[in-house]
Amino acid sequence: MSTVSTPIAATNPALDKDRVVDWLGIAPFMIFAVLFLIAPTLYLVVGAFFTPDGALTFRNIADLFTPGILSAYWISIRVSVASALGGALIGFFLAWAVVLGGLPTWVRSGLLTFSGVASNFAGVPLAFAFLATLGRTGLVTVLLRDIFGFNLYGTGFNLLSFFGLTITYMYFQIPLMVLILTPALDGMKKEWREAAEVLGASNRQYWTMVALPILWPSLLGTALLLFANAFGAIATAFALTGSSLNIVPILLYAQIRGDVLHNANLGYAIALGMIVITGVSNILYLMLRMRAERWQK
């Protein structure tokens, strides 16, 4: 009677070595994410539920609903929504012009290159650029006054205000919209338009009944991403308006590092609220992005 022995699966040393190399390749990213993203976030979340003496408390969370902090959240949400909608609208038409508008190739490459630079141009340099351009003694303000006799600030415009901050944010919101939406417009298949035209659809009907329903998840998802991008911005707002505009990032900075409003644990709670709002926005963006990618398969 013969017995059949089951061979023991031998591990391949080459495959194990490749797997180790793969993990080593992403190790710097994982270390960076843990040190500068995950660990600080956990530190803020935990600190929001403790007093400066280390006692557990829910007072910091309750203080988020005081009028001053709620007002800061409301102003930040309004600025973020306004800049996101403005950036999404203008960015959509720019992306449409370079992808489907029949413009020369060099225009598209130039716009995308500029968008890649401008979408990351923020902070103190951006605030200085707008002050030097649209400030009370800025270049455009002076030219309008001396050449055309138009007093920009006489109309009620103020760069250091809600409207001025929204315009400043749109400088990096519009390019970001162009960069994200261009691949979605590139994914629009010519067969869809041809099929609509064969069935007798006009250009307006094609866009309202075919193109926009397909692009709607991408448009809404990108607008949510722009909202989160503006909601967490602090350097531009702080350099531009200082403490004259009570938005959440500036209030957070004042609570953690300020001399008058110094309550680090309340600042952690404010940061927790920002994490929740931006987290919800990013989750919705990822869900809408996955829905939009179904049409590109």
PDB file of C-alpha atoms in Angstrom:
ATOM      1  CA  MET A   1       0.000   0.000   0.000  1.00  0.00           C
ATOM      2  CA  SER A   2       1.538   3.235  -1.141  1.00  0.00           C
ATOM      3  CA  THR A   3       1.053   6.546   0.595  1.00  0.00           C
ATOM      4  CA  VAL A   4       0.876   9.861  -1.184  1.00  0.00           C
ATOM      5  CA  SER A   5       2.792  12.598   0.557  1.00  0.00           C
ATOM      6  CA  THR A   6       1.593  16.178   0.265  1.00  0.00           C
ATOM      7  CA  PRO A   7       4.421  18.441  -0.852  1.00  0.00           C
ATOM      8  CA  ILE A   8       5.236  21.252   1.495  1.00  0.00           C
ATOM      9  CA  ALA A   9       4.980  24.616  -0.247  1.00  0.00           C
ATOM     10  CA  ALA A  10       8.383  26.142  -0.179  1.00  0.00           C
ATOM     11  CA  THR A  11       8.694  29.877   0.110  1.00  0.00           C
ATOM     12  CA  ASN A  12      10.421  31.698  -2.688  1.00  0.00           C
ATOM     13  CA  PRO A  13      13.330  33.733  -1.294  1.00  0.00           C
ATOM     14  CA  ALA A  14      13.228  36.064  -4.313  1.00  0.00           C
ATOM     15  CA  LEU A  15       9.558  36.920  -3.701  1.00  0.00           C
ATOM     16  CA  ASP A  16      10.189  37.529   0.002  1.00  0.00           C
ATOM     17  CA  LYS A  17      13.095  39.799  -0.873  1.00  0.00           C
ATOM     18  CA  ASP A  18      10.974  41.768  -3.335  1.00  0.00           C
ATOM     19  CA  ARG A  19       8.258  42.146  -0.721  1.00  0.00           C
ATOM     20  CA  VAL A  20      10.766  43.505   1.800  1.00  0.00           C
ATOM     21  CA  VAL A  21      12.066  45.967  -0.793  1.00  0.00           C
ATOM     22  CA  ASP A  22       8.485  47.096  -1.525  1.00  0.00           C
ATOM     23  CA  TRP A  23       7.812  47.761   2.165  1.00  0.00           C
ATOM     24  CA  LEU A  24      11.105  49.619   2.483  1.00  0.00           C
ATOM     25  CA  GLY A  25      10.094  51.760  -0.465  1.00  0.00           C
ATOM     26  CA  ILE A  26       6.943  53.038   1.232  1.00  0.00           C
ATOM     27  CA  ALA A  27       8.496  53.176   4.705  1.00  0.00           C
ATOM     28  CA  PRO A  28       9.556  56.869   4.424  1.00  0.00           C
ATOM     29  CA  PHE A  29       5.998  57.852   3.479  1.00  0.00           C
ATOM     30  CA  MET A  30       4.495  55.804   6.314  1.00  0.00           C
ATOM     31  CA  ILE A  31       6.926  57.267   8.843  1.00  0.00           C
ATOM     32  CA  PHE A  32       6.209  60.787   7.592  1.00  0.00           C
ATOM     33  CA  ALA A  33       2.430  60.199   7.753  1.00  0.00           C
ATOM     34  CA  VAL A  34       2.619  58.838  11.297  1.00  0.00           C
ATOM     35  CA  LEU A  35       4.884  61.610  12.617  1.00  0.00           C
ATOM     36  CA  PHE A  36       3.273  64.611  10.934  1.00  0.00           C
ATOM     37  CA  LEU A  37      -0.343  63.556  10.327  1.00  0.00           C
ATOM     38  CA  ILE A  38      -1.616  60.653  12.400  1.00  0.00           C
ATOM     39  CA  ALA A  39       0.227  61.315  15.681  1.00  0.00           C
ATOM     40  CA  PRO A  40      -0.564  65.090  15.808  1.00  0.00           C
ATOM     41  CA  THR A  41      -4.206  64.377  14.975  1.00  0.00           C
ATOM     42  CA  LEU A  42      -4.492  61.828  17.771  1.00  0.00           C
ATOM     43  CA  TYR A  43      -2.757  64.263  20.131  1.00  0.00           C
ATOM     44  CA  LEU A  44      -5.329  66.961  19.317  1.00  0.00           C
ATOM     45  CA  VAL A  45      -8.273  64.579  19.668  1.00  0.00           C
ATOM     46  CA  VAL A  46      -7.104  63.303  23.057  1.00  0.00           C
ATOM     47  CA  GLY A  47      -6.169  66.784  24.301  1.00  0.00           C
ATOM     48  CA  ALA A  48      -9.680  68.073  23.544  1.00  0.00           C
ATOM     49  CA  PHE A  49     -11.049  65.924  26.382  1.00  0.00           C
ATOM     50  CA  PHE A  50      -8.582  66.984  29.098  1.00  0.00           C
ATOM     51  CA  THR A  51      -7.913  70.052  31.191  1.00  0.00           C
ATOM     52  CA  PRO A  52      -4.467  71.687  31.385  1.00  0.00           C
ATOM     53  CA  ASP A  53      -4.019  69.764  34.660  1.00  0.00           C
ATOM     54  CA  GLY A  54      -4.663  66.416  32.946  1.00  0.00           C
ATOM     55  CA  ALA A  55      -8.190  65.791  34.250  1.00  0.00           C
ATOM     56  CA  LEU A  56     -10.815  64.297  31.968  1.00  0.00           C
ATOM     57  CA  THR A  57     -13.495  66.822  30.954  1.00  0.00           C
ATOM     58  CA  PHE A  58     -16.119  67.561  28.332  1.00  0.00           C
ATOM     59  CA  ARG A  59     -16.004  71.287  29.060  1.00  0.00           C
ATOM     60  CA  ASN A  60     -13.872  72.018  26.009  1.00  0.00           C
ATOM     61  CA  ILE A  61     -16.388  70.346  23.713  1.00  0.00           C
ATOM     62  CA  ALA A  62     -19.244  72.245  25.371  1.00  0.00           C
ATOM     63  CA  ASP A  63     -17.387  75.531  24.893  1.00  0.00           C
ATOM     64  CA  LEU A  64     -17.464  74.993  21.140  1.00  0.00           C
ATOM     65  CA  PHE A  65     -21.116  76.028  21.245  1.00  0.00           C
ATOM     66  CA  THR A  66     -20.455  79.439  22.775  1.00  0.00           C
ATOM     67  CA  PRO A  67     -21.463  82.396  20.540  1.00  0.00           C
ATOM     68  CA  GLY A  68     -17.894  83.526  19.800  1.00  0.00           C
ATOM     69  CA  ILE A  69     -16.690  80.128  18.606  1.00  0.00           C
ATOM     70  CA  LEU A  70     -19.895  79.379  16.697  1.00  0.00           C
ATOM     71  CA  SER A  71     -19.544  82.753  14.971  1.00  0.00           C
ATOM     72  CA  ALA A  72     -15.973  81.870  13.942  1.00  0.00           C
ATOM     73  CA  TYR A  73     -17.127  78.548  12.527  1.00  0.00           C
ATOM     74  CA  TRP A  74     -19.954  80.248  10.647  1.00  0.00           C
ATOM     75  CA  ILE A  75     -17.659  82.854   9.080  1.00  0.00           C
ATOM     76  CA  SER A  76     -15.159  80.154   8.081  1.00  0.00           C
ATOM     77  CA  ILE A  77     -17.918  78.045   6.528  1.00  0.00           C
ATOM     78  CA  ARG A  78     -19.235  81.053   4.590  1.00  0.00           C
ATOM     79  CA  VAL A  79     -15.773  81.966   3.272  1.00  0.00           C
ATOM     80  CA  SER A  80     -15.076  78.347   2.352  1.00  0.00           C
ATOM     81  CA  VAL A  81     -18.432  77.897   0.593  1.00  0.00           C
ATOM     82  CA  ALA A  82     -18.123  81.188  -1.306  1.00  0.00           C
ATOM     83  CA  SER A  83     -14.550  80.521  -2.458  1.00  0.00           C
ATOM     84  CA  ALA A  84     -15.381  76.890  -3.309  1.00  0.00           C
ATOM     85  CA  LEU A  85     -18.413  77.824  -5.412  1.00  0.00           C
ATOM     86  CA  GLY A  86     -16.577  80.672  -7.135  1.00  0.00           C
ATOM     87  CA  GLY A  87     -13.522  78.532  -7.758  1.00  0.00           C
ATOM     88  CA  ALA A  88     -15.638  75.624  -9.016  1.00  0.00           C
ATOM     89  CA  LEU A  89     -17.652  77.797 -11.412  1.00  0.00           C
ATOM     90  CA  ILE A  90     -14.722  79.687 -12.943  1.00  0.00           C
ATOM     91  CA  GLY A  91     -12.472  76.631 -12.902  1.00  0.00           C
ATOM     92  CA  PHE A  92     -15.099  74.567 -14.720  1.00  0.00           C
ATOM     93  CA  PHE A  93     -15.332  77.024 -17.600  1.00  0.00           C
ATOM     94  CA  LEU A  94     -11.546  77.296 -17.814  1.00  0.00           C
ATOM     95  CA  ALA A  95     -11.159  73.512 -17.903  1.00  0.00           C
ATOM     96  CA  TRP A  96     -13.969  73.214 -20.452  1.00  0.00           C
ATOM     97  CA  ALA A  97     -12.333  75.845 -22.671  1.00  0.00           C
ATOM     98  CA  VAL A  98      -8.955  74.099 -22.814  1.00  0.00           C
ATOM     99  CA  VAL A  99     -10.300  70.534 -23.097  1.00  0.00           C
ATOM    100  CA  LEU A 100     -13.443  70.841 -25.219  1.00  0.00           C
ATOM    101  CA  GLY A 101     -13.300  74.400 -26.492  1.00  0.00           C
ATOM    102  CA  GLY A 102     -10.898  73.794 -29.357  1.00  0.00           C
ATOM    103  CA  LEU A 103      -8.128  76.033 -28.057  1.00  0.00           C
ATOM    104  CA  PRO A 104      -4.529  75.452 -29.223  1.00  0.00           C
ATOM    105  CA  THR A 105      -2.503  72.813 -27.422  1.00  0.00           C
ATOM    106  CA  TRP A 106      -0.015  75.348 -26.075  1.00  0.00           C
ATOM    107  CA  VAL A 107      -2.832  77.153 -24.252  1.00  0.00           C
ATOM    108  CA  ARG A 108      -3.780  73.955 -22.429  1.00  0.00           C
ATOM    109  CA  SER A 109      -0.207  73.123 -21.456  1.00  0.00           C
ATOM    110  CA  GLY A 110       0.405  76.687 -20.302  1.00  0.00           C
ATOM    111  CA  LEU A 111      -2.792  76.819 -18.235  1.00  0.00           C
ATOM    112  CA  LEU A 112      -2.141  73.462 -16.584  1.00  0.00           C
ATOM    113  CA  THR A 113       1.443  74.452 -15.772  1.00  0.00           C
ATOM    114  CA  PHE A 114       0.275  77.726 -14.250  1.00  0.00           C
ATOM    115  CA  SER A 115      -2.492  75.922 -12.342  1.00  0.00           C
ATOM    116  CA  GLY A 116       0.024  73.524 -10.828  1.00  0.00           C
ATOM    117  CA  VAL A 117       2.045  76.469  -9.518  1.00  0.00           C
ATOM    118  CA  ALA A 118      -0.851  78.724  -8.491  1.00  0.00           C
ATOM    119  CA  SER A 119      -2.727  75.986  -6.623  1.00  0.00           C
ATOM    120  CA  ASN A 120       0.220  75.806  -4.204  1.00  0.00           C
ATOM    121  CA  PHE A 121       0.828  79.557  -3.999  1.00  0.00           C
ATOM    122  CA  ALA A 122      -0.625  80.548  -0.648  1.00  0.00           C
ATOM    123  CA  GLY A 123       0.347  81.880   2.740  1.00  0.00           C
ATOM    124  CA  VAL A 124       2.303  85.083   3.314  1.00  0.00           C
ATOM    125  CA  PRO A 125       3.475  85.482  -0.334  1.00  0.00           C
ATOM    126  CA  LEU A 126      -0.120  85.345  -1.593  1.00  0.00           C
ATOM    127  CA  ALA A 127      -1.320  87.814   1.044  1.00  0.00           C
ATOM    128  CA  PHE A 128       1.514  90.216   0.161  1.00  0.00           C
ATOM    129  CA  ALA A 129       0.730  89.874  -3.560  1.00  0.00           C
ATOM    130  CA  PHE A 130      -2.913  90.845  -3.022  1.00  0.00           C
ATOM    131  CA  LEU A 131      -2.013  93.714  -0.687  1.00  0.00           C
ATOM    132  CA  ALA A 132       0.440  95.024  -3.284  1.00  0.00           C
ATOM    133  CA  THR A 133      -2.226  94.683  -5.988  1.00  0.00           C
ATOM    134  CA  LEU A 134      -5.595  95.465  -4.387  1.00  0.00           C
ATOM    135  CA  GLY A 135      -4.601  97.103  -1.100  1.00  0.00           C
ATOM    136  CA  ARG A 136      -5.402 100.740  -0.387  1.00  0.00           C
ATOM    137  CA  THR A 137      -2.105 101.735  -2.020  1.00  0.00           C
ATOM    138  CA  GLY A 138      -1.905  98.698  -4.306  1.00  0.00           C
ATOM    139  CA  LEU A 139      -0.982  98.922  -7.971  1.00  0.00           C
ATOM    140  CA  VAL A 140      -4.464  98.274  -9.383  1.00  0.00           C
ATOM    141  CA  THR A 141      -6.099 100.546  -6.807  1.00  0.00           C
ATOM    142  CA  VAL A 142      -3.773 103.431  -7.657  1.00  0.00           C
ATOM    143  CA  LEU A 143      -4.118 102.926 -11.428  1.00  0.00           C
ATOM    144  CA  LEU A 144      -7.918 102.914 -11.191  1.00  0.00           C
ATOM    145  CA  ARG A 145      -7.834 106.101  -9.120  1.00  0.00           C
ATOM    146  CA  ASP A 146      -5.239 108.097 -11.085  1.00  0.00           C
ATOM    147  CA  ILE A 147      -6.049 107.030 -14.653  1.00  0.00           C
ATOM    148  CA  PHE A 148      -9.770 106.247 -14.612  1.00  0.00           C
ATOM    149  CA  GLY A 149     -10.819 108.344 -11.607  1.00  0.00           C
ATOM    150  CA  PHE A 150     -12.407 105.315  -9.948  1.00  0.00           C
ATOM    151  CA  ASN A 151     -12.052 104.983  -6.192  1.00  0.00           C
ATOM    152  CA  LEU A 152     -12.227 101.246  -5.535  1.00  0.00           C
ATOM    153  CA  TYR A 153     -12.433 101.625  -1.776  1.00  0.00           C
ATOM    154  CA  GLY A 154     -15.061 104.320  -2.160  1.00  0.00           C
ATOM    155  CA  THR A 155     -17.468 101.620  -3.336  1.00  0.00           C
ATOM    156  CA  GLY A 156     -17.186  99.824  -0.007  1.00  0.00           C
ATOM    157  CA  PHE A 157     -14.611  97.282  -1.149  1.00  0.00           C
ATOM    158  CA  ASN A 158     -12.143  96.224   1.525  1.00  0.00           C
ATOM    159  CA  LEU A 159      -9.490  93.578   0.957  1.00  0.00           C
ATOM    160  CA  LEU A 160      -9.316  92.931   4.705  1.00  0.00           C
ATOM    161  CA  SER A 161     -12.877  91.648   4.851  1.00  0.00           C
ATOM    162  CA  PHE A 162     -15.027  88.626   4.100  1.00  0.00           C
ATOM    163  CA  PHE A 163     -15.252  89.498   0.399  1.00  0.00           C
ATOM    164  CA  GLY A 164     -11.548  90.302   0.134  1.00  0.00           C
ATOM    165  CA  LEU A 165     -10.523  87.039   1.807  1.00  0.00           C
ATOM    166  CA  THR A 166     -12.870  85.096  -0.488  1.00  0.00           C
ATOM    167  CA  ILE A 167     -11.267  86.646  -3.583  1.00  0.00           C
ATOM    168  CA  THR A 168      -7.812  85.862  -2.221  1.00  0.00           C
ATOM    169  CA  TYR A 169      -8.736  82.227  -1.583  1.00  0.00           C
ATOM    170  CA  MET A 170     -10.108  81.916  -5.107  1.00  0.00           C
ATOM    171  CA  TYR A 171      -6.608  82.543  -6.451  1.00  0.00           C
ATOM    172  CA  PHE A 172      -5.604  79.004  -5.464  1.00  0.00           C
ATOM    173  CA  GLN A 173      -9.094  77.498  -5.596  1.00  0.00           C
ATOM    174  CA  ILE A 174      -9.599  78.105  -9.332  1.00  0.00           C
ATOM    175  CA  PRO A 175      -6.329  76.403 -10.425  1.00  0.00           C
ATOM    176  CA  LEU A 176      -7.051  73.455  -8.140  1.00  0.00           C
ATOM    177  CA  MET A 177     -10.459  73.054  -9.776  1.00  0.00           C
ATOM    178  CA  VAL A 178      -8.833  73.105 -13.223  1.00  0.00           C
ATOM    179  CA  LEU A 179      -6.302  70.427 -12.260  1.00  0.00           C
ATOM    180  CA  ILE A 180      -8.892  68.078 -10.782  1.00  0.00           C
ATOM    181  CA  LEU A 181     -11.650  68.560 -13.359  1.00  0.00           C
ATOM    182  CA  THR A 182      -9.487  68.344 -16.500  1.00  0.00           C
ATOM    183  CA  PRO A 183      -9.124  64.520 -16.290  1.00  0.00           C
ATOM    184  CA  ALA A 184     -12.910  64.216 -15.848  1.00  0.00           C
ATOM    185  CA  LEU A 185     -13.511  66.260 -18.992  1.00  0.00           C
ATOM    186  CA  ASP A 186     -10.883  64.223 -20.827  1.00  0.00           C
ATOM    187  CA  GLY A 187     -12.872  61.123 -19.883  1.00  0.00           C
ATOM    188  CA  MET A 188     -15.945  62.336 -21.756  1.00  0.00           C
ATOM    189  CA  LYS A 189     -16.221  59.926 -24.683  1.00  0.00           C
ATOM    190  CA  LYS A 190     -16.896  61.225 -28.171  1.00  0.00           C
ATOM    191  CA  GLU A 191     -19.337  58.360 -28.715  1.00  0.00           C
ATOM    192  CA  TRP A 192     -21.719  59.888 -26.163  1.00  0.00           C
ATOM    193  CA  ARG A 193     -21.987  63.155 -28.101  1.00  0.00           C
ATOM    194  CA  GLU A 194     -22.255  61.309 -31.417  1.00  0.00           C
ATOM    195  CA  ALA A 195     -25.038  59.112 -30.063  1.00  0.00           C
ATOM    196  CA  ALA A 196     -26.889  62.175 -28.767  1.00  0.00           C
ATOM    197  CA  GLU A 197     -26.558  63.944 -32.108  1.00  0.00           C
ATOM    198  CA  VAL A 198     -27.782  60.864 -33.998  1.00  0.00           C
ATOM    199  CA  LEU A 199     -30.866  60.834 -31.782  1.00  0.00           C
ATOM    200  CA  GLY A 200     -31.466  64.491 -32.653  1.00  0.00           C
ATOM    201  CA  ALA A 201     -30.283  66.121 -29.414  1.00  0.00           C
ATOM    202  CA  SER A 202     -29.126  69.725 -29.546  1.00  0.00           C
ATOM    203  CA  ASN A 203     -25.935  70.940 -27.870  1.00  0.00           C
ATOM    204  CA  ARG A 204     -27.945  72.230 -24.905  1.00  0.00           C
ATOM    205  CA  GLN A 205     -29.784  68.941 -24.558  1.00  0.00           C
ATOM    206  CA  TYR A 206     -26.518  67.001 -24.708  1.00  0.00           C
ATOM    207  CA  TRP A 207     -25.064  69.032 -21.858  1.00  0.00           C
ATOM    208  CA  THR A 208     -28.174  69.062 -19.691  1.00  0.00           C
ATOM    209  CA  MET A 209     -29.194  65.428 -20.240  1.00  0.00           C
ATOM    210  CA  VAL A 210     -25.893  63.611 -20.833  1.00  0.00           C
ATOM    211  CA  ALA A 211     -22.721  65.527 -19.989  1.00  0.00           C
ATOM    212  CA  LEU A 212     -23.699  67.335 -16.783  1.00  0.00           C
ATOM    213  CA  PRO A 213     -25.364  64.286 -15.152  1.00  0.00           C
ATOM    214  CA  ILE A 214     -22.128  62.366 -15.804  1.00  0.00           C
ATOM    215  CA  LEU A 215     -19.914  65.232 -14.599  1.00  0.00           C
ATOM    216  CA  TRP A 216     -22.110  66.109 -11.621  1.00  0.00           C
ATOM    217  CA  PRO A 217     -20.365  63.786  -9.116  1.00  0.00           C
ATOM    218  CA  SER A 218     -16.976  65.184 -10.193  1.00  0.00           C
ATOM    219  CA  LEU A 219     -18.195  68.777  -9.948  1.00  0.00           C
ATOM    220  CA  LEU A 220     -19.810  68.346  -6.542  1.00  0.00           C
ATOM    221  CA  GLY A 221     -16.924  66.268  -5.210  1.00  0.00           C
ATOM    222  CA  THR A 222     -14.339  68.819  -6.330  1.00  0.00           C
ATOM    223  CA  ALA A 223     -16.388  71.632  -4.779  1.00  0.00           C
ATOM    224  CA  LEU A 224     -16.331  69.720  -1.472  1.00  0.00           C
ATOM    225  CA  LEU A 225     -12.569  69.334  -1.775  1.00  0.00           C
ATOM    226  CA  LEU A 226     -12.229  73.081  -2.406  1.00  0.00           C
ATOM    227  CA  PHE A 227     -14.362  73.716   0.676  1.00  0.00           C
ATOM    228  CA  ALA A 228     -12.072  71.591   2.843  1.00  0.00           C
ATOM    229  CA  ASN A 229      -9.026  73.246   1.279  1.00  0.00           C
ATOM    230  CA  ALA A 230     -10.252  76.729   2.195  1.00  0.00           C
ATOM    231  CA  PHE A 231     -11.622  75.767   5.619  1.00  0.00           C
ATOM    232  CA  GLY A 232      -8.219  74.675   6.897  1.00  0.00           C
ATOM    233  CA  ALA A 233      -6.190  77.572   5.448  1.00  0.00           C
ATOM    234  CA  ILE A 234      -4.651  79.865   8.067  1.00  0.00           C
ATOM    235  CA  ALA A 235      -1.421  81.429   6.800  1.00  0.00           C
ATOM    236  CA  THR A 236      -3.074  83.467   4.041  1.00  0.00           C
ATOM    237  CA  ALA A 237      -5.907  84.683   6.268  1.00  0.00           C
ATOM    238  CA  PHE A 238      -3.618  85.510   9.196  1.00  0.00           C
ATOM    239  CA  ALA A 239      -1.117  87.381   7.019  1.00  0.00           C
ATOM    240  CA  LEU A 240      -3.881  89.242   5.180  1.00  0.00           C
ATOM    241  CA  THR A 241      -6.376  90.156   7.898  1.00  0.00           C
ATOM    242  CA  GLY A 242      -4.514  89.479  11.152  1.00  0.00           C
ATOM    243  CA  SER A 243      -7.137  89.169  13.883  1.00  0.00           C
ATOM    244  CA  SER A 244      -9.652  91.535  12.261  1.00  0.00           C
ATOM    245  CA  LEU A 245     -11.636  88.626  10.799  1.00  0.00           C
ATOM    246  CA  ASN A 246     -12.745  86.029  13.325  1.00  0.00           C
ATOM    247  CA  ILE A 247     -12.345  82.750  11.453  1.00  0.00           C
ATOM    248  CA  VAL A 248     -11.708  79.354  13.023  1.00  0.00           C
ATOM    249  CA  PRO A 249      -8.010  78.890  12.093  1.00  0.00           C
ATOM    250  CA  ILE A 250      -7.088  82.301  13.522  1.00  0.00           C
ATOM    251  CA  LEU A 251      -9.130  81.616  16.679  1.00  0.00           C
ATOM    252  CA  LEU A 252      -7.386  78.250  16.995  1.00  0.00           C
ATOM    253  CA  TYR A 253      -3.999  79.922  16.690  1.00  0.00           C
ATOM    254  CA  ALA A 254      -4.969  82.470  19.351  1.00  0.00           C
ATOM    255  CA  GLN A 255      -6.062  79.748  21.773  1.00  0.00           C
ATOM    256  CA  ILE A 256      -2.906  77.660  21.400  1.00  0.00           C
ATOM    257  CA  ARG A 257      -0.203  80.313  20.910  1.00  0.00           C
ATOM    258  CA  GLY A 258      -1.838  83.597  21.887  1.00  0.00           C
ATOM    259  CA  ASP A 259      -1.057  85.692  24.946  1.00  0.00           C
ATOM    260  CA  VAL A 260      -4.634  86.782  25.737  1.00  0.00           C
ATOM    261  CA  LEU A 261      -6.751  83.878  24.517  1.00  0.00           C
ATOM    262  CA  HIS A 262      -4.553  81.076  25.766  1.00  0.00           C
ATOM    263  CA  ASN A 263      -6.299  77.793  26.413  1.00  0.00           C
ATOM    264  CA  ALA A 264      -4.480  75.059  24.548  1.00  0.00           C
ATOM    265  CA  ASN A 265      -7.037  72.363  25.328  1.00  0.00           C
ATOM    266  CA  LEU A 266      -9.884  74.524  24.037  1.00  0.00           C
ATOM    267  CA  GLY A 267      -7.742  75.026  20.941  1.00  0.00           C
ATOM    268  CA  TYR A 268      -7.501  71.250  20.611  1.00  0.00           C
ATOM    269  CA  ALA A 269     -11.302  71.056  20.769  1.00  0.00           C
ATOM    270  CA  ILE A 270     -11.582  73.723  18.057  1.00  0.00           C
ATOM    271  CA  ALA A 271      -9.143  71.719  15.963  1.00  0.00           C
ATOM    272  CA  LEU A 272     -11.258  68.599  16.567  1.00  0.00           C
ATOM    273  CA  GLY A 273     -14.277  70.433  15.187  1.00  0.00           C
ATOM    274  CA  MET A 274     -12.274  71.413  12.115  1.00  0.00           C
ATOM    275  CA  ILE A 275     -11.135  67.812  11.665  1.00  0.00           C
ATOM    276  CA  VAL A 276     -14.739  66.599  11.773  1.00  0.00           C
ATOM    277  CA  ILE A 277     -15.929  69.150   9.199  1.00  0.00           C
ATOM    278  CA  THR A 278     -13.040  68.649   6.784  1.00  0.00           C
ATOM    279  CA  GLY A 279     -13.162  64.887   7.315  1.00  0.00           C
ATOM    280  CA  VAL A 280     -16.833  64.738   6.336  1.00  0.00           C
ATOM    281  CA  SER A 281     -16.088  66.871   3.270  1.00  0.00           C
ATOM    282  CA  ASN A 282     -13.221  64.621   2.193  1.00  0.00           C
ATOM    283  CA  ILE A 283     -15.233  61.428   2.752  1.00  0.00           C
ATOM    284  CA  LEU A 284     -18.068  62.789   0.608  1.00  0.00           C
ATOM    285  CA  TYR A 285     -15.512  63.817  -2.021  1.00  0.00           C
ATOM    286  CA  LEU A 286     -14.042  60.290  -2.142  1.00  0.00           C
ATOM    287  CA  MET A 287     -17.516  58.764  -2.417  1.00  0.00           C
ATOM    288  CA  LEU A 288     -18.460  61.070  -5.283  1.00  0.00           C
ATOM    289  CA  ARG A 289     -15.105  60.476  -6.958  1.00  0.00           C
ATOM    290  CA  MET A 290     -15.645  56.713  -6.926  1.00  0.00           C
ATOM    291  CA  ARG A 291     -19.099  57.266  -8.408  1.00  0.00           C
ATOM    292  CA  ALA A 292     -17.658  59.488 -11.146  1.00  0.00           C
ATOM    293  CA  GLU A 293     -14.904  57.004 -12.014  1.00  0.00           C
ATOM    294  CA  ARG A 294     -17.509  54.382 -12.976  1.00  0.00           C
ATOM    295  CA  TRP A 295     -18.144  56.328 -16.185  1.00  0.00           C
ATOM    296  CA  GLN A 296     -14.455  56.294 -17.091  1.00  0.00           C
ATOM    297  CA  LYS A 297     -14.096  52.515 -17.090  1.00  0.00           C
TER     298      LYS A 297
END
